[in-house]
Tab-separated table of N, CA and C in Angstrom:
chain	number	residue	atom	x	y	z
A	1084	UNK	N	-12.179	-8.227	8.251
A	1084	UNK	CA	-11.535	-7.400	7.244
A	1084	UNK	C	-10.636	-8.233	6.339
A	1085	UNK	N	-10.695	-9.467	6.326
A	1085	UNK	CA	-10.152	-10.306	5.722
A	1085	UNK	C	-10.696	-10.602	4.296
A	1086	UNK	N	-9.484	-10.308	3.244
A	1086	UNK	CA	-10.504	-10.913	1.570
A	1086	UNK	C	-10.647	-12.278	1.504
A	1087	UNK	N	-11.530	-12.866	1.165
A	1087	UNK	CA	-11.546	-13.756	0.594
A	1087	UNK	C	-11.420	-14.740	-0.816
A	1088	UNK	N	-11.234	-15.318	-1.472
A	1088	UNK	CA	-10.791	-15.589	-2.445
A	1088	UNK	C	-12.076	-17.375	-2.665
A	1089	UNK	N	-12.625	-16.807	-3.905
A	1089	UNK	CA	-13.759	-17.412	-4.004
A	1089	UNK	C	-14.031	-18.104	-5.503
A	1090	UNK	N	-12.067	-18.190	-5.908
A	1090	UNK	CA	-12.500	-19.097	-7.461
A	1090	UNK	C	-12.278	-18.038	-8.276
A	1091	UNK	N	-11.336	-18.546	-9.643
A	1091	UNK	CA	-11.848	-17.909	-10.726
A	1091	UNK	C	-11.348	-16.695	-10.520
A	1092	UNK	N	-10.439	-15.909	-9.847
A	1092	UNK	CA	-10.400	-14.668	-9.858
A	1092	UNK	C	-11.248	-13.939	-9.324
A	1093	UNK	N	-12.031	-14.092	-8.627
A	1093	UNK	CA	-13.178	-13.689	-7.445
A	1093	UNK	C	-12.860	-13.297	-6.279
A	1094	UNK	N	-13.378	-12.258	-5.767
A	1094	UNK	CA	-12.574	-12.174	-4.503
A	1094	UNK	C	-14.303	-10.999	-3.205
A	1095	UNK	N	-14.053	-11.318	-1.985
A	1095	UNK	CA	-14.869	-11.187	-1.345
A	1095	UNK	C	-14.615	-10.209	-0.101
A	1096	UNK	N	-15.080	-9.385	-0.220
A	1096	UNK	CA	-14.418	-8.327	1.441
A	1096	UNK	C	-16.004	-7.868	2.054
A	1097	UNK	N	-16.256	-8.754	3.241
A	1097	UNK	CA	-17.519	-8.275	3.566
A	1097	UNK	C	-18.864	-9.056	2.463
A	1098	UNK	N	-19.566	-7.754	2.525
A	1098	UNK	CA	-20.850	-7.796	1.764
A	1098	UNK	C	-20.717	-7.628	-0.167
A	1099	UNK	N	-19.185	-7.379	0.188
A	1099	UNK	CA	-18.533	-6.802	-1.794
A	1099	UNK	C	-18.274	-7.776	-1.826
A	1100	UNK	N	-17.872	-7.884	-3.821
A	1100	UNK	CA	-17.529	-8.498	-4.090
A	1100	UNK	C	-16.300	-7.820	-5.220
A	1101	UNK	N	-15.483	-8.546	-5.822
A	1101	UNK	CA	-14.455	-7.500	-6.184
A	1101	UNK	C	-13.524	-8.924	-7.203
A	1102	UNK	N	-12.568	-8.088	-7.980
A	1102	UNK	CA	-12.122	-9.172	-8.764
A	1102	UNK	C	-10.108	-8.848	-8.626
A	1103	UNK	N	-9.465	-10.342	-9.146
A	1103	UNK	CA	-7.858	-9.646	-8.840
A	1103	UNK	C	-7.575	-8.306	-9.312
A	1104	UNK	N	-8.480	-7.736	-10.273
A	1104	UNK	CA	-7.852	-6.032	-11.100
A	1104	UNK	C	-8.423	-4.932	-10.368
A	1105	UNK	N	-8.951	-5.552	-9.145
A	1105	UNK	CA	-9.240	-4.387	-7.978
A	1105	UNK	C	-8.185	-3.925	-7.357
A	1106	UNK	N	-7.469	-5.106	-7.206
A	1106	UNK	CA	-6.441	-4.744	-5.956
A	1106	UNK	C	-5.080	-4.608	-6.981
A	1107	UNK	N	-4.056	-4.003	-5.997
A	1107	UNK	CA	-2.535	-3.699	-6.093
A	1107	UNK	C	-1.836	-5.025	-5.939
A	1108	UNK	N	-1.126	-5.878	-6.740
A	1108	UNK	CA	-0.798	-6.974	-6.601
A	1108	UNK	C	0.716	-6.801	-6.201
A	1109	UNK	N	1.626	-6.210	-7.385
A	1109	UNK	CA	2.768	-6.103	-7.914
A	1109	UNK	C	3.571	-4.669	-7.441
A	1110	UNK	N	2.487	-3.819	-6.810
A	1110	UNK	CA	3.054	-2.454	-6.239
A	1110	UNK	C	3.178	-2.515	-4.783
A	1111	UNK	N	3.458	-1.997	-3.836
A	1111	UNK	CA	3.288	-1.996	-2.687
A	1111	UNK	C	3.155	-0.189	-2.834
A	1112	UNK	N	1.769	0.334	-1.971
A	1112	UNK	CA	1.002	1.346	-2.161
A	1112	UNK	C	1.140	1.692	-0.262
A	1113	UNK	N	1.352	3.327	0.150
A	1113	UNK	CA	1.687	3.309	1.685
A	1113	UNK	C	0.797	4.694	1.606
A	1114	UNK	N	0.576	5.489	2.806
A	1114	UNK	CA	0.150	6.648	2.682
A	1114	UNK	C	1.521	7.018	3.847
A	1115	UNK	N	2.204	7.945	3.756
A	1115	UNK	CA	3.193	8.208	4.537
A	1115	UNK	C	3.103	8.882	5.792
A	1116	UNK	N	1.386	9.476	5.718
A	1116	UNK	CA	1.255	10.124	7.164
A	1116	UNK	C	0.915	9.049	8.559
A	1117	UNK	N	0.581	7.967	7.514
A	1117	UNK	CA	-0.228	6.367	8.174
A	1117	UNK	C	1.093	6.022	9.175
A	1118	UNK	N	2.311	6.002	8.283
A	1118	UNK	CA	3.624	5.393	8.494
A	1118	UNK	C	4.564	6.132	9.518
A	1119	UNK	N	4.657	7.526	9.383
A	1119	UNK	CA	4.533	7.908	10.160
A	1119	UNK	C	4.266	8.663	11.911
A	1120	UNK	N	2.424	8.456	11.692
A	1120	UNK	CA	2.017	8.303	12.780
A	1120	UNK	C	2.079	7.106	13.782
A	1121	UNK	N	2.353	5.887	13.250
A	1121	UNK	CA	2.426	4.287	13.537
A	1121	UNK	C	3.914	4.168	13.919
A	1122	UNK	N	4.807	4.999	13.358
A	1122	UNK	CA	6.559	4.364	13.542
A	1122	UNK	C	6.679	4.818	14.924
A	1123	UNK	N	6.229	5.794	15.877
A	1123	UNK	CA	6.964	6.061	17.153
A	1123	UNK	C	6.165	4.449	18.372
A	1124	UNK	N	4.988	4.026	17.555
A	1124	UNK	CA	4.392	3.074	19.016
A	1124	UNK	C	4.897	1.419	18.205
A	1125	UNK	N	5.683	1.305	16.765
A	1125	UNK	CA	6.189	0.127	16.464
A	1125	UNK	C	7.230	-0.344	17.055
A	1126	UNK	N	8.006	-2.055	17.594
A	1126	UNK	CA	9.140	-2.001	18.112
A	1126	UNK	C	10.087	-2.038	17.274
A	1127	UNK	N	10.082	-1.515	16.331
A	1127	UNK	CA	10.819	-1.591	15.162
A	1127	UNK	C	10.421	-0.346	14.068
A	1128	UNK	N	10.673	0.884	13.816
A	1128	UNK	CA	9.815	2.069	13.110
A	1128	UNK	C	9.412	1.577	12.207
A	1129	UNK	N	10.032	0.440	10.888
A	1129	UNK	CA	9.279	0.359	10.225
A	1129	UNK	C	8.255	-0.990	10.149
A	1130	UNK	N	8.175	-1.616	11.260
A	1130	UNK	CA	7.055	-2.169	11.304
A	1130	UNK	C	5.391	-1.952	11.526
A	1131	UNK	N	5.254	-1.439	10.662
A	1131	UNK	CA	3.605	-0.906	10.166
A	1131	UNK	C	2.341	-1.813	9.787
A	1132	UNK	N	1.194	-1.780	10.174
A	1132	UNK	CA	0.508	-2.806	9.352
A	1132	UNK	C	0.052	-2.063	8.286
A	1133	UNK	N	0.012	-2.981	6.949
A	1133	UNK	CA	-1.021	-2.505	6.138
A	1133	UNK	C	-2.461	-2.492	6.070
A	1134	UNK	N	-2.491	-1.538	5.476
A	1134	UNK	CA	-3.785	-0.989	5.726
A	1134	UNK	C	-4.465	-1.753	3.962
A	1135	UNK	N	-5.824	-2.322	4.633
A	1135	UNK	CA	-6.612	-2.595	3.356
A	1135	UNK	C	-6.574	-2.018	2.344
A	1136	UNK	N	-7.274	-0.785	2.553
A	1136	UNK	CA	-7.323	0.288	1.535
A	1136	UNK	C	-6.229	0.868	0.453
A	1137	UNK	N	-4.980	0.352	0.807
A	1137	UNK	CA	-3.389	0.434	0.503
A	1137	UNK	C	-3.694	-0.456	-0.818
A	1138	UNK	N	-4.481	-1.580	-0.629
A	1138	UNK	CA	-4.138	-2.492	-2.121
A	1138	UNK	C	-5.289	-2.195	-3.168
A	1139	UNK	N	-6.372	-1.619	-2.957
A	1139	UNK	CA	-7.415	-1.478	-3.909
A	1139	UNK	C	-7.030	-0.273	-4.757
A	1140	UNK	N	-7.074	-0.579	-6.146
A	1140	UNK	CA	-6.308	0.108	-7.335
A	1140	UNK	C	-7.198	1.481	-7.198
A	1141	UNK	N	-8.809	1.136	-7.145
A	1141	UNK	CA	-9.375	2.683	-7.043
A	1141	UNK	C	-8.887	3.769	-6.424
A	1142	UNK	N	-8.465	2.984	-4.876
A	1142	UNK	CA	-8.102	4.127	-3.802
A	1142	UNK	C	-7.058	4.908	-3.914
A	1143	UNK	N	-7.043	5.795	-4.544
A	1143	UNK	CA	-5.441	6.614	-4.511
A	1143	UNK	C	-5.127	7.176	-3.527
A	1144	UNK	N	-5.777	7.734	-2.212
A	1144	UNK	CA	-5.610	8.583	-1.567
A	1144	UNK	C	-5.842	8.141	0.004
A	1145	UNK	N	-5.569	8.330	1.496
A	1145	UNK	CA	-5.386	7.983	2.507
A	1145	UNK	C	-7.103	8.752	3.025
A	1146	UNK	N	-8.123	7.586	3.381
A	1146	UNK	CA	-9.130	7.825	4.320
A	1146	UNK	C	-8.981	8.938	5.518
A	1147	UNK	N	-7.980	8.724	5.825
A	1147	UNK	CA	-7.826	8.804	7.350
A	1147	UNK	C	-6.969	10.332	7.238
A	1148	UNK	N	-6.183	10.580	6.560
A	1148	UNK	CA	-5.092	12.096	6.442
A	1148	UNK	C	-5.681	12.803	5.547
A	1149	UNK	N	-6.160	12.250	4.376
A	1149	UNK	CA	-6.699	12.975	3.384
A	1149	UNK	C	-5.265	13.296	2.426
A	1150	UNK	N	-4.374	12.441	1.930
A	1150	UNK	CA	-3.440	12.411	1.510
A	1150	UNK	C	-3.142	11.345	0.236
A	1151	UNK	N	-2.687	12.003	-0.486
A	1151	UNK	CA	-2.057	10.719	-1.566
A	1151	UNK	C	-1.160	9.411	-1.000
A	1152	UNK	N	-1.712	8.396	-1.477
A	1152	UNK	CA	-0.816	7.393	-1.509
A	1152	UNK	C	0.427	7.601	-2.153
A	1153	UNK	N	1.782	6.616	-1.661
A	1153	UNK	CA	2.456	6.890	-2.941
A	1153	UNK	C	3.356	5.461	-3.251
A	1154	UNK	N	3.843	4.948	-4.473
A	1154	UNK	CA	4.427	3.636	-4.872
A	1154	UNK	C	5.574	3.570	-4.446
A	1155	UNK	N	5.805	2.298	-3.256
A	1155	UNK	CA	6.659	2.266	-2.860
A	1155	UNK	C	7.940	1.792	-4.713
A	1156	UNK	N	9.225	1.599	-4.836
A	1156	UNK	CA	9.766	1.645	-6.251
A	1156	UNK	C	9.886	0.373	-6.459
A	1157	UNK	N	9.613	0.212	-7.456
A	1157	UNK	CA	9.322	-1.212	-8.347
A	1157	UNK	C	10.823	-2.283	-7.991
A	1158	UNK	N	9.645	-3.688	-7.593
A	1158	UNK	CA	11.274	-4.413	-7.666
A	1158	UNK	C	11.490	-5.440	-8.921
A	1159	UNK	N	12.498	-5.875	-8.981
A	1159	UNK	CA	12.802	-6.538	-10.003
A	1159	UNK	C	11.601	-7.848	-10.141
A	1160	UNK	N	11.637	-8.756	-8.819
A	1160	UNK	CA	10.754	-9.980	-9.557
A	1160	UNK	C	9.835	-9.503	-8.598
A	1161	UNK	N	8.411	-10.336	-9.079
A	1161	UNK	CA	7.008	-9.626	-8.400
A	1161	UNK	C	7.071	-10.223	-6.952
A	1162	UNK	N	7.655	-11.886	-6.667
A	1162	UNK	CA	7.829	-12.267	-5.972
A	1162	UNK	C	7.672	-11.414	-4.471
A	1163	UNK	N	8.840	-10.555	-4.836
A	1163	UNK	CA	9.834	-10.192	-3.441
A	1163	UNK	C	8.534	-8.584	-3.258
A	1164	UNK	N	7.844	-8.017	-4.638
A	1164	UNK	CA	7.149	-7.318	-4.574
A	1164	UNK	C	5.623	-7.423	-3.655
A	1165	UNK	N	5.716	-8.879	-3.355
A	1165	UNK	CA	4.349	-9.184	-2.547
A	1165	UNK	C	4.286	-9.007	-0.922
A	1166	UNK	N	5.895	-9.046	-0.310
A	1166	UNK	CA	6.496	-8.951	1.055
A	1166	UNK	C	6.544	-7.447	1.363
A	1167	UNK	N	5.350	-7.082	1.829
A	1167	UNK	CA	5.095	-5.496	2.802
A	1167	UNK	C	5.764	-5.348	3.835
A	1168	UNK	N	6.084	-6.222	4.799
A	1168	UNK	CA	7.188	-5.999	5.353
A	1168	UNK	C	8.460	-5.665	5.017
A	1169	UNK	N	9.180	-6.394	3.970
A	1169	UNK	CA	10.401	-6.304	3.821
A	1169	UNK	C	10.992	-5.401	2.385
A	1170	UNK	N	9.054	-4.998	2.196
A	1170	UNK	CA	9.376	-3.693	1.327
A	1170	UNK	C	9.798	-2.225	1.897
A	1171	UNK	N	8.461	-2.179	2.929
A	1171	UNK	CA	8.942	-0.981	3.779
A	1171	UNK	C	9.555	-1.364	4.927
A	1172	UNK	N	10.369	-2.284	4.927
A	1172	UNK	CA	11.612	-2.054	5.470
A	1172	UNK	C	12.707	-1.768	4.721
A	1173	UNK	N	12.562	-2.130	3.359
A	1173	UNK	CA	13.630	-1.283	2.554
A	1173	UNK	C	13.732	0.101	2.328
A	1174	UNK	N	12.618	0.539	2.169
A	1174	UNK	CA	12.179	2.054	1.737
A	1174	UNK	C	11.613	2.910	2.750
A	1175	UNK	N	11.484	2.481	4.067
A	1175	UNK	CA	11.528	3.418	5.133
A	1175	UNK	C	11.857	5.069	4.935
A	1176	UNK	N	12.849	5.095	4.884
A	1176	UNK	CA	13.453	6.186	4.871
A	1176	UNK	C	13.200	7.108	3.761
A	1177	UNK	N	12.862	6.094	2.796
A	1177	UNK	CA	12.225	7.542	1.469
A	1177	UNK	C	10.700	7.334	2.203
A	1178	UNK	N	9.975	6.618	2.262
A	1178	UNK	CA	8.480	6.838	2.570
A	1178	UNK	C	8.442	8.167	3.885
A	1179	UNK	N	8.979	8.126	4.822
A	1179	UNK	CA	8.526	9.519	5.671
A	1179	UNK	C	9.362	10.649	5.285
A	1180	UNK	N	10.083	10.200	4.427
A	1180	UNK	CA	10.792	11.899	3.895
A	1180	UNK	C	9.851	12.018	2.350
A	1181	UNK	N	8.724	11.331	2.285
A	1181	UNK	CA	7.568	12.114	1.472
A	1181	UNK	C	6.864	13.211	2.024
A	1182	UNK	N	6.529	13.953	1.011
A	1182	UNK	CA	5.543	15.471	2.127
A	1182	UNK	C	4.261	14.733	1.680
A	1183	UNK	N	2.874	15.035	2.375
A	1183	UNK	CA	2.191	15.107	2.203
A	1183	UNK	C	1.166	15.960	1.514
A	1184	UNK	N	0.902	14.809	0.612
A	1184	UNK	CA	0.175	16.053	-0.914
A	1184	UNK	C	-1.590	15.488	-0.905
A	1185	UNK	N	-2.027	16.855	-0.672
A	1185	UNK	CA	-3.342	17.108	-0.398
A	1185	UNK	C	-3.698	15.799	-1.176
A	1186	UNK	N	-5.009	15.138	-0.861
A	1186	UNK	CA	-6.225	14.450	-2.123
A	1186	UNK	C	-6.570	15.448	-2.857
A	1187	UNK	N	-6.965	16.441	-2.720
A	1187	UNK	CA	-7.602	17.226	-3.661
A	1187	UNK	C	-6.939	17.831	-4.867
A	1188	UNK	N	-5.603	18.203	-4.411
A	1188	UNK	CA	-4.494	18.969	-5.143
A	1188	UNK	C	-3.446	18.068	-5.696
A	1189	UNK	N	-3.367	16.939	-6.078
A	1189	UNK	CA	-2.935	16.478	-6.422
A	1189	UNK	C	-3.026	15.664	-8.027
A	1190	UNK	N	-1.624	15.052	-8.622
A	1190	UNK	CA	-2.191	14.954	-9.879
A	1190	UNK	C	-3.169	13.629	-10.187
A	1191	UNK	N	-3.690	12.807	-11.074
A	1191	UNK	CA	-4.513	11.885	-11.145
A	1191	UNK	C	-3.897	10.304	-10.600
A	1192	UNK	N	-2.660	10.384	-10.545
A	1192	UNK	CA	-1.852	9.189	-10.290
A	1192	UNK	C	-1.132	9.289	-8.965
A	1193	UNK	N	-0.452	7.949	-8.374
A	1193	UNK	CA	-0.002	8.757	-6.626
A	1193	UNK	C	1.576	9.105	-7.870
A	1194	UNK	N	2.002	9.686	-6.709
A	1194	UNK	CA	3.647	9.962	-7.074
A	1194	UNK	C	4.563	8.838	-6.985
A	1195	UNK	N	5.340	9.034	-8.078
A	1195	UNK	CA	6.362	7.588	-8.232
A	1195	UNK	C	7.406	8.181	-7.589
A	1196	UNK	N	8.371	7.386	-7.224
A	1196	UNK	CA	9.441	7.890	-6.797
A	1196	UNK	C	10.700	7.585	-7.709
A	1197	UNK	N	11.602	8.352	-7.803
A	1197	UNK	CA	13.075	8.582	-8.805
A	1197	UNK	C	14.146	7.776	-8.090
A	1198	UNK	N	13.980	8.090	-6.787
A	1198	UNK	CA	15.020	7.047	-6.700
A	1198	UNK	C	15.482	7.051	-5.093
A	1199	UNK	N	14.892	5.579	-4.183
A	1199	UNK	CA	14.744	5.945	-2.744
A	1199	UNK	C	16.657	5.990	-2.453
């Protein structure tokens, strides 16, 4: 389940093939029921793994809950924006006090947040 990176902006998952404007570079993307269900068996609640599907720009919505993703809030340099750990360890606490909003019923974009 590992991407690979194959030159040129190329990139490889499996039998696909896919380019950097597939994936979520600069956002960090969570589904909150994922986070959730994962925080009572982590030794630490918000130590979660990410999930693949979390960085591909198509995917708006959680495989597994049937739920919108949603953006964890923008940080200043992209840098510190690439560390999933020490993002949702910042934003813990707004990510499971998200409700869960249907895939279906929801609007075309995940929900931004105003202010964790």
């Amino acid at each position: 389940m590992s991407v690979r990176h194959l030159g040129k902006a190329h990139l490889r998952l499996r039998d696909e093939f896919a380019s950097r404007q597939s994936f979520q570079r600069l956002r960090v993307r969570v589904c909150p029921e994922c986070v959730r269900a994962e925080s009572p068996s982590a030794a630490e609640s918000w130590r979660v793994p990410r999930r693949l599907q979390w960085k591909f720009s198509s995917i708006r919505s959680c495989p597994e809950h049937g739920c919108m993703l949603v953006n964890l809030p923008p940080e200043r340099f992209s840098k510190d924006a690439r560390d999933f750990s020490a993002q949702l360890r910042k934003h813990y606490g707004w990510v499971v006090d998200q409700p869960m909003i249907p895939a279906g019923h929801s609007p075309s974009s995940s929900p931004s947040p105003t202010a964790p």
